[in-house]
Coordinates of C-alpha atoms and ligand atoms in Angstrom, one line a residue:
M1 CA 155.7 32.6 36.4
L2 CA 152.5 31.8 38.3
S3 CA 150.4 29.3 36.4
H4 CA 146.9 29.0 37.9
T5 CA 143.4 28.3 37.0
N6 CA 141.8 31.6 37.5
P7 CA 138.2 31.7 35.9
A8 CA 136.8 35.0 35.2
P9 CA 135.4 36.8 38.2
V10 CA 131.7 36.8 38.8
D11 CA 129.6 39.1 40.8
S12 CA 128.7 37.2 43.9
A13 CA 125.4 38.9 44.4
S14 CA 123.5 35.8 43.4
L15 CA 125.6 33.7 45.8
A16 CA 125.9 36.1 48.7
P17 CA 123.8 35.4 51.8
A18 CA 121.3 37.7 53.2
G19 CA 122.9 40.1 55.6
L20 CA 126.3 39.9 54.2
S21 CA 127.4 42.5 51.4
P22 CA 128.2 40.9 48.1
V23 CA 131.5 41.4 46.6
T24 CA 133.2 40.2 43.4
V25 CA 134.6 36.7 44.1
N26 CA 136.3 34.0 41.9
P27 CA 134.3 31.0 42.3
V28 CA 137.1 28.4 41.7
I29 CA 140.7 29.4 42.4
V30 CA 143.2 26.6 42.9
I31 CA 146.7 27.9 42.6
P32 CA 149.3 25.2 42.7
A33 CA 152.7 25.8 44.3
T34 CA 154.6 27.3 41.6
K35 CA 158.2 28.0 40.3
P36 CA 159.8 31.4 40.7
P37 CA 160.3 33.2 37.5
G38 CA 162.7 31.6 35.1
L39 CA 164.1 28.1 34.6
T40 CA 164.7 25.9 37.6
P41 CA 168.5 26.1 38.2
S42 CA 170.6 23.0 38.7
I43 CA 171.4 22.1 42.3
D44 CA 174.7 23.6 43.4
L45 CA 174.1 23.3 47.2
K46 CA 173.0 20.5 49.4
V47 CA 171.5 21.1 52.9
L48 CA 170.8 18.4 55.5
H49 CA 167.9 19.3 57.7
V50 CA 168.2 17.6 61.0
V51 CA 164.6 17.1 62.2
N52 CA 162.6 15.3 65.0
G53 CA 160.3 13.5 62.6
E54 CA 157.7 11.9 65.0
H55 CA 154.7 14.4 64.3
F56 CA 153.4 16.0 61.2
S57 CA 152.7 19.5 62.7
G58 CA 153.9 23.0 62.1
A59 CA 157.6 22.6 62.0
E60 CA 157.2 19.6 59.8
R61 CA 155.1 21.5 57.4
V62 CA 157.7 24.2 57.2
Q63 CA 160.3 21.5 56.5
S64 CA 158.3 19.9 53.9
H65 CA 157.6 23.1 52.1
L66 CA 161.3 23.9 52.2
G67 CA 162.3 20.6 50.8
R68 CA 159.8 20.9 47.9
C69 CA 160.6 24.7 47.1
L70 CA 164.4 25.0 47.8
P71 CA 165.3 23.2 44.5
K72 CA 163.8 26.0 42.7
F73 CA 166.6 28.2 44.1
G74 CA 169.2 25.7 43.2
I75 CA 169.2 24.0 46.7
G76 CA 168.7 20.4 47.2
A77 CA 167.5 19.4 50.7
G78 CA 167.7 16.0 52.6
F79 CA 166.3 15.2 56.1
A80 CA 167.9 13.2 58.9
C81 CA 165.1 12.2 61.3
V82 CA 166.2 11.6 64.9
K83 CA 162.8 10.1 65.8
P84 CA 160.7 7.6 63.8
G85 CA 157.1 8.6 63.2
K86 CA 154.7 10.4 60.9
F87 CA 157.0 12.8 59.1
A88 CA 159.9 10.3 58.9
A89 CA 157.3 7.9 57.2
M90 CA 155.7 10.5 55.0
L91 CA 159.2 11.4 53.6
K92 CA 159.4 7.8 52.2
E93 CA 155.9 7.7 50.6
P94 CA 155.8 7.3 46.9
G95 CA 155.5 10.7 45.2
S96 CA 156.9 12.6 48.1
D97 CA 158.9 15.5 46.6
W98 CA 160.3 16.9 49.8
G99 CA 163.9 15.4 49.5
D100 CA 165.7 12.3 50.7
G101 CA 164.8 11.0 54.1
H102 CA 167.4 9.5 56.2
D103 CA 167.2 7.7 59.5
A104 CA 169.3 9.0 62.4
S105 CA 167.2 7.7 65.3
M106 CA 168.1 8.4 68.9
T107 CA 167.3 5.8 71.5
N108 CA 166.9 8.5 74.2
R109 CA 167.4 12.4 74.4
F110 CA 171.0 12.1 75.1
D111 CA 171.8 9.5 72.5
L112 CA 174.7 11.4 70.8
R113 CA 175.4 8.6 68.3
A114 CA 172.9 10.3 65.9
A115 CA 175.6 13.1 65.5
A116 CA 178.0 10.3 64.1
R117 CA 175.3 9.2 61.9
V118 CA 174.8 12.9 60.5
R119 CA 178.5 13.0 59.8
E120 CA 178.2 9.7 57.8
L121 CA 175.3 11.2 55.9
V122 CA 177.3 14.3 55.2
I123 CA 180.1 12.4 53.9
A124 CA 177.9 9.8 51.7
H125 CA 175.6 12.5 50.2
G126 CA 177.8 15.5 49.9
Y127 CA 175.9 18.0 52.2
E128 CA 177.5 21.3 52.7
L129 CA 175.4 22.9 55.4
L130 CA 173.4 21.7 58.4
H131 CA 170.0 23.0 59.5
A132 CA 168.3 22.0 62.7
H133 CA 164.8 22.7 63.9
T134 CA 164.4 21.7 67.6
P135 CA 166.4 21.9 70.7
R136 CA 167.0 18.2 70.4
T137 CA 168.2 18.5 66.9
A138 CA 170.3 21.6 67.7
M139 CA 172.3 19.5 70.2
I140 CA 172.9 16.7 67.7
T141 CA 173.6 19.2 64.9
S142 CA 176.2 21.3 66.9
I143 CA 178.2 18.1 67.6
A144 CA 178.0 16.9 63.9
A145 CA 179.1 20.4 62.8
R146 CA 182.1 20.1 65.0
M147 CA 182.8 16.6 63.6
T148 CA 182.4 17.7 59.9
G149 CA 183.5 21.3 60.1
L150 CA 180.4 22.4 58.4
P151 CA 178.5 25.5 59.3
W152 CA 174.9 25.1 60.8
I153 CA 171.8 27.0 61.0
Y154 CA 169.1 26.9 63.8
H155 CA 165.5 27.5 62.8
V156 CA 163.4 28.7 65.8
H157 CA 159.7 27.6 65.5
S158 CA 158.8 28.6 69.0
P159 CA 160.2 29.8 72.2
A160 CA 161.9 26.7 73.9
S161 CA 161.3 28.1 77.4
R162 CA 157.5 28.2 76.8
D163 CA 157.0 25.6 74.0
S164 CA 154.9 23.1 76.0
S165 CA 152.9 22.9 79.2
N166 CA 155.5 20.7 80.8
A167 CA 157.8 23.2 82.7
M168 CA 160.4 20.5 83.3
A169 CA 160.6 19.6 79.5
N170 CA 160.7 23.4 78.8
R171 CA 163.6 24.1 81.1
V172 CA 165.6 21.0 79.8
N173 CA 165.0 22.1 76.2
A174 CA 165.9 25.8 76.9
W175 CA 169.2 24.7 78.6
I176 CA 170.1 22.3 75.6
E177 CA 169.3 25.0 73.2
R178 CA 171.4 27.6 75.0
Q179 CA 174.5 25.3 75.0
A180 CA 174.0 24.2 71.5
L181 CA 173.6 27.7 70.2
R182 CA 177.1 28.7 71.4
S183 CA 178.4 27.2 68.1
C184 CA 175.6 27.9 65.9
S185 CA 176.4 29.9 62.6
H186 CA 173.1 31.7 62.1
L187 CA 169.6 31.6 63.4
I188 CA 166.5 31.9 61.3
T189 CA 163.2 32.7 63.3
V190 CA 159.8 32.2 62.0
S191 CA 158.5 35.7 63.3
E192 CA 159.8 38.9 64.3
S193 CA 158.4 38.2 67.9
L194 CA 160.8 35.2 68.1
R195 CA 163.8 37.3 66.6
M196 CA 163.2 39.7 69.6
D197 CA 162.9 36.8 72.0
C198 CA 166.5 35.5 70.8
I199 CA 168.0 38.9 71.1
R200 CA 166.5 39.4 74.7
K201 CA 168.2 36.0 75.4
G202 CA 171.5 37.2 74.4
V203 CA 171.9 36.1 70.7
A204 CA 173.7 38.9 68.7
E205 CA 171.4 40.9 66.5
E206 CA 173.4 40.1 63.3
K207 CA 173.2 36.5 64.0
V208 CA 169.4 36.3 63.5
T209 CA 167.3 36.7 60.5
V210 CA 163.5 36.5 60.3
V211 CA 162.1 34.3 57.5
H212 CA 158.5 34.3 57.9
N213 CA 156.7 31.0 57.5
G214 CA 154.9 30.5 54.1
V215 CA 152.4 28.0 52.6
P216 CA 151.3 27.5 49.0
A217 CA 148.5 29.4 47.4
V218 CA 145.7 26.8 47.5
R219 CA 142.2 28.4 47.6
P220 CA 139.8 25.8 47.1
P221 CA 136.3 26.4 45.5
R222 CA 133.6 27.5 47.9
T223 CA 130.0 27.4 46.8
V224 CA 128.3 28.1 50.2
F225 CA 128.7 31.2 52.1
P226 CA 127.8 31.9 55.6
T227 CA 124.6 34.1 56.5
V228 CA 123.8 36.2 59.4
G229 CA 121.3 34.5 61.4
G230 CA 122.3 31.1 59.8
R231 CA 124.5 28.2 61.0
W232 CA 128.2 29.0 61.2
T233 CA 130.9 26.2 61.3
I234 CA 134.1 27.3 62.7
G235 CA 137.1 25.0 62.8
M236 CA 140.3 24.4 64.8
I237 CA 143.1 22.5 63.0
A238 CA 145.9 21.4 65.0
L239 CA 147.9 18.7 66.8
M240 CA 145.7 19.1 70.0
R241 CA 147.9 19.9 72.8
P242 CA 147.1 22.1 75.9
R243 CA 149.0 25.2 74.5
K244 CA 146.7 25.4 71.6
G245 CA 143.8 26.4 73.9
L246 CA 140.9 24.1 72.6
E247 CA 139.4 24.4 76.1
V248 CA 139.0 28.1 75.6
A249 CA 137.3 27.6 72.2
I250 CA 134.8 25.1 73.9
D251 CA 134.0 27.6 76.7
A252 CA 133.6 30.2 74.1
L253 CA 131.2 28.1 72.1
A254 CA 129.1 27.5 75.3
K255 CA 128.8 31.1 75.7
L256 CA 127.8 31.7 72.0
K257 CA 125.1 29.1 72.6
E258 CA 123.8 30.9 75.6
R259 CA 123.8 34.1 73.6
G260 CA 121.5 32.4 71.0
H261 CA 124.0 32.0 68.2
D262 CA 124.0 28.9 66.0
V263 CA 127.9 28.1 65.9
T264 CA 129.4 24.7 65.6
L265 CA 133.0 24.1 66.3
R266 CA 134.8 21.4 64.2
V267 CA 137.8 20.0 65.9
I268 CA 140.3 18.6 63.2
G269 CA 143.5 16.8 64.0
P270 CA 145.0 14.2 66.4
F271 CA 145.2 14.6 70.2
E272 CA 148.8 14.4 71.5
T273 CA 147.8 12.2 74.4
T274 CA 144.7 10.1 75.3
V275 CA 144.5 11.8 78.8
Y276 CA 144.1 15.3 77.1
E277 CA 141.5 13.9 74.8
A278 CA 139.4 12.4 77.7
G279 CA 139.7 15.8 79.7
I280 CA 138.4 17.5 76.6
Q281 CA 135.5 15.2 76.3
S282 CA 134.6 15.7 79.9
Q283 CA 134.5 19.4 79.4
I284 CA 132.2 19.1 76.4
D285 CA 129.9 16.8 78.4
A286 CA 129.9 19.0 81.4
L287 CA 128.9 22.0 79.4
E288 CA 126.2 19.9 77.5
I289 CA 127.3 21.2 74.1
Q290 CA 127.8 17.8 72.3
D291 CA 125.4 19.1 69.7
R292 CA 127.8 22.0 68.8
I293 CA 131.0 20.0 68.4
E294 CA 132.2 17.8 65.6
R295 CA 135.4 15.8 65.9
F296 CA 137.8 14.6 63.1
G297 CA 141.2 12.9 63.3
F298 CA 144.2 13.9 61.4
T299 CA 143.6 15.0 57.8
K300 CA 146.0 15.0 55.1
D301 CA 143.9 17.4 53.0
V302 CA 143.8 20.6 55.2
P303 CA 142.8 22.9 52.2
A304 CA 139.6 20.7 51.6
A305 CA 138.8 21.0 55.3
L306 CA 139.3 24.7 55.3
A307 CA 136.9 25.1 52.4
E308 CA 134.1 23.9 54.5
L309 CA 134.8 26.2 57.4
D310 CA 133.4 29.8 57.8
A311 CA 136.3 30.7 60.0
M312 CA 139.4 29.3 61.4
V313 CA 139.9 29.6 65.1
L314 CA 143.2 29.2 66.9
P315 CA 143.0 30.3 70.6
S316 CA 146.7 29.6 71.3
L317 CA 147.6 30.2 74.9
F318 CA 151.4 30.9 74.4
G319 CA 154.4 29.5 72.7
E320 CA 153.7 30.0 69.1
G321 CA 156.0 31.3 66.4
L322 CA 153.7 31.9 63.4
P323 CA 151.2 29.1 63.2
M324 CA 151.0 27.4 59.8
V325 CA 147.2 26.9 60.1
V326 CA 146.8 30.7 60.2
L327 CA 148.5 31.1 57.0
E328 CA 146.7 28.1 55.4
A329 CA 143.4 29.6 56.4
M330 CA 144.4 32.9 54.8
A331 CA 145.6 31.2 51.5
A332 CA 142.1 29.6 51.3
A333 CA 140.4 32.9 52.1
V334 CA 139.1 31.8 55.2
P335 CA 138.9 34.5 58.0
V336 CA 141.1 33.8 61.1
I337 CA 140.0 34.2 64.7
A338 CA 143.1 33.9 66.8
T339 CA 144.7 35.2 70.0
R340 CA 147.3 38.0 70.5
V341 CA 150.2 35.7 71.1
E342 CA 153.8 35.7 69.8
G343 CA 154.0 36.1 66.0
T344 CA 150.3 35.6 65.1
P345 CA 149.5 39.4 65.0
E346 CA 152.3 39.7 62.4
A347 CA 149.9 37.8 60.1
V348 CA 146.5 38.9 61.2
T349 CA 145.6 42.4 61.9
H350 CA 142.5 42.8 64.0
G351 CA 139.6 43.7 61.7
V352 CA 141.5 43.0 58.4
E353 CA 142.3 39.3 57.7
G354 CA 140.4 38.2 60.9
L355 CA 140.0 39.0 64.5
L356 CA 142.3 38.8 67.4
A357 CA 141.1 37.9 71.0
E358 CA 142.9 37.8 74.3
P359 CA 144.6 34.4 75.1
Q360 CA 143.1 32.3 78.1
D361 CA 139.9 34.5 77.8
P362 CA 136.7 32.6 76.5
E363 CA 134.7 35.9 76.8
S364 CA 137.1 37.7 74.5
L365 CA 137.0 34.7 72.0
A366 CA 133.3 34.6 72.1
D367 CA 133.0 38.3 71.5
A368 CA 135.3 38.1 68.4
I369 CA 133.4 35.2 66.9
E370 CA 130.1 37.1 67.6
E371 CA 131.4 40.1 65.6
L372 CA 131.6 37.9 62.6
V373 CA 128.5 35.8 62.9
T374 CA 126.3 39.0 63.6
G375 CA 127.8 40.6 60.3
R376 CA 129.3 43.6 62.3
Q377 CA 132.6 42.5 60.5
D378 CA 131.9 41.8 56.9
W379 CA 132.8 38.2 56.1
H380 CA 133.5 38.8 52.3
R381 CA 136.0 41.6 53.0
M382 CA 137.8 39.7 55.6
S383 CA 138.1 36.6 53.4
E384 CA 139.4 38.6 50.5
S385 CA 141.9 40.5 52.7
A386 CA 143.2 37.2 54.2
F387 CA 143.8 35.9 50.6
Q388 CA 145.5 39.0 49.5
T389 CA 147.9 39.1 52.6
H390 CA 148.9 35.6 52.2
A391 CA 149.7 36.1 48.4
Q392 CA 151.8 39.3 49.3
K393 CA 153.7 38.1 52.3
F394 CA 153.3 34.4 53.3
S395 CA 153.9 32.2 50.2
D396 CA 155.9 29.0 50.4
L397 CA 158.2 30.5 47.7
A398 CA 158.8 33.6 49.7
M399 CA 159.8 31.5 52.6
A400 CA 162.1 29.2 50.5
S401 CA 163.7 32.3 48.9
G402 CA 164.4 33.8 52.4
A403 CA 166.0 30.6 53.6
A404 CA 168.0 30.2 50.4
E405 CA 169.4 33.7 50.8
V406 CA 170.4 33.1 54.4
Y407 CA 172.2 29.9 53.2
R408 CA 174.0 31.6 50.5
R409 CA 175.0 34.7 52.4
L410 CA 176.3 32.4 55.1
L411 CA 178.5 30.3 52.7
N412 CA 179.7 33.5 51.1
H413 CA 180.7 34.8 54.5
I414 CA 178.4 37.7 54.2
L415 CA 176.6 36.9 57.3
Ligands
UD1_1 C1 153.5 25.8 69.9 C2 154.5 25.7 68.8 O1 155.5 25.3 68.8 N1 154.0 26.1 67.6 C3 154.8 26.2 66.4 C4 154.9 25.0 65.4 O2 153.4 24.9 65.1 P1 152.3 23.8 65.5 O3 152.7 22.5 65.2 O4 152.1 24.1 67.0 O5 151.0 24.3 64.8 P2 150.9 24.9 63.2 O6 149.6 25.5 63.1 O7 152.1 25.8 62.9 O8 151.0 23.5 62.3 C5 150.1 22.5 62.4 C6 150.2 21.8 61.0 O9 149.6 20.6 61.0 C7 148.8 20.5 60.0 N2 147.6 19.5 60.3 C8 147.0 19.7 61.5 C9 145.9 18.9 61.7 C10 145.6 17.8 60.7 O10 144.8 17.1 60.8 N3 146.4 17.8 59.6 C11 147.3 18.5 59.4 O11 148.1 18.5 58.3 C12 148.4 21.9 59.7 O12 147.8 21.9 58.4 C13 149.5 22.6 59.9 O13 150.3 22.8 58.8 O14 155.6 25.2 64.4 C14 155.2 26.3 63.7 C15 156.1 26.3 62.3 O15 157.2 27.3 62.4 C16 155.3 27.5 64.4 O16 155.0 28.6 63.7 C17 154.3 27.4 65.5 O17 154.2 28.5 66.3
LIP2 O1 162.7 16.8 71.2 P1 161.6 16.6 72.0 O2 161.7 17.7 73.2 O3 161.4 15.3 72.6 O4 160.3 16.9 71.0 C1 159.4 18.0 71.2 C2 158.5 17.6 70.0 O5 158.0 16.3 70.2 C3 157.4 18.7 69.8 O6 156.6 18.2 68.7 C4 158.0 20.0 69.4 O7 157.0 20.8 69.4 C5 158.9 20.3 70.7 O8 159.5 21.6 70.3 C6 159.9 19.4 71.0 O9 160.9 19.5 70.1

């Protein structure tokens, strides 16, 4: 049963800005992650996720939601982290309900002792299935699976061959992934686009299941609405690395300034490297748009940050699966302006939950933002559609239910 605070809807005419059509909105809706119908079953299956652990980004967000929600389907999750860092530390924080965190650190990319450590964890904690999330952890897991005789699942979050802007790292990761996948029992992809990518690379169709990413239904209260002709605050939320296209957003912002629109870009999240950060700062300085950019570091409270945005912008260049920030924005009823890459169009239809621009194209991105700020696209309609689409298709429980089904079918030899 969904248990949520859902006050009586009010007519937003009094709240609505000039130039945007009023609709009926709920002023405060915060829907906590909830249980599926029925009582929580007892745990009858334990899965060990083998994860990188150094960042807290999209894959880790998926892992944490799975860890929290799988027990509602009778499945307990543990995590073996092969790199120390943010996710590994967050697993150990008081109050973390993601599952048990274990250390399986590697001293270098080819440190195969981590596989022996995974085997020890399986024996000590009674895990019955292994689940890897990156090429590096696929390699470790494939060896650990051989050592333990357990089946293993590979979760594809992005295409290894175009996952980063480092061509050599992409080639090495794609090669490692190919070798490891020879022994993989089943693949989960986060988008249909990635399923097709795996099939094109030779994985048998029946070995791949799409489990779309999902996030909890958290729609923070919003009291201020954007107005045509007023100031718009759009935000990008990410671990900032070249493939996310922050440069394109900055160029688009300069174009919007030239066109006379009052749009500010809020950049929320850490930078992967100081070199990348310095390059971005130089670009901002050269374009003389310091007055239009606000920068924040990593935030733990993404829903609160979203509640202060008029739109979430994600100008990814390539390499996405189904970005979590897109789904988080939709859950928070924030329109999304993103690019037509990989799985993003599976969540956002142009003109419905948001707007889609062409990747690598500041003009196209500026045009999309302009559509919204000039009121040619109705903000309230888009906000409500985003909220509805999330609720119907991209909840954390739907994702956990999909993963649980794959686990059970695999162990019952139906897959
Ligand atoms: C290029 C790439 O490999 N992208 C994939 C990666 O996501 P990637 O890590 O690139 O980006 P996502 O948008 O999916 O995730 C970023 C996550 O970090 C969180 N965040 C960000 C900034 C901040 O300050 N605080 C914070 O908590 C966001 O709320 C979000 O949950 O894994 C996702 C999960 O399957 C995939 O769908 C993405 O396509
Ligand atoms: O294992 P590795 O190549 O060093 O680590 C990489 C991670 O640092 C990165 O966050 C992720 O997006 C890549 O897919 C890759 O897994």
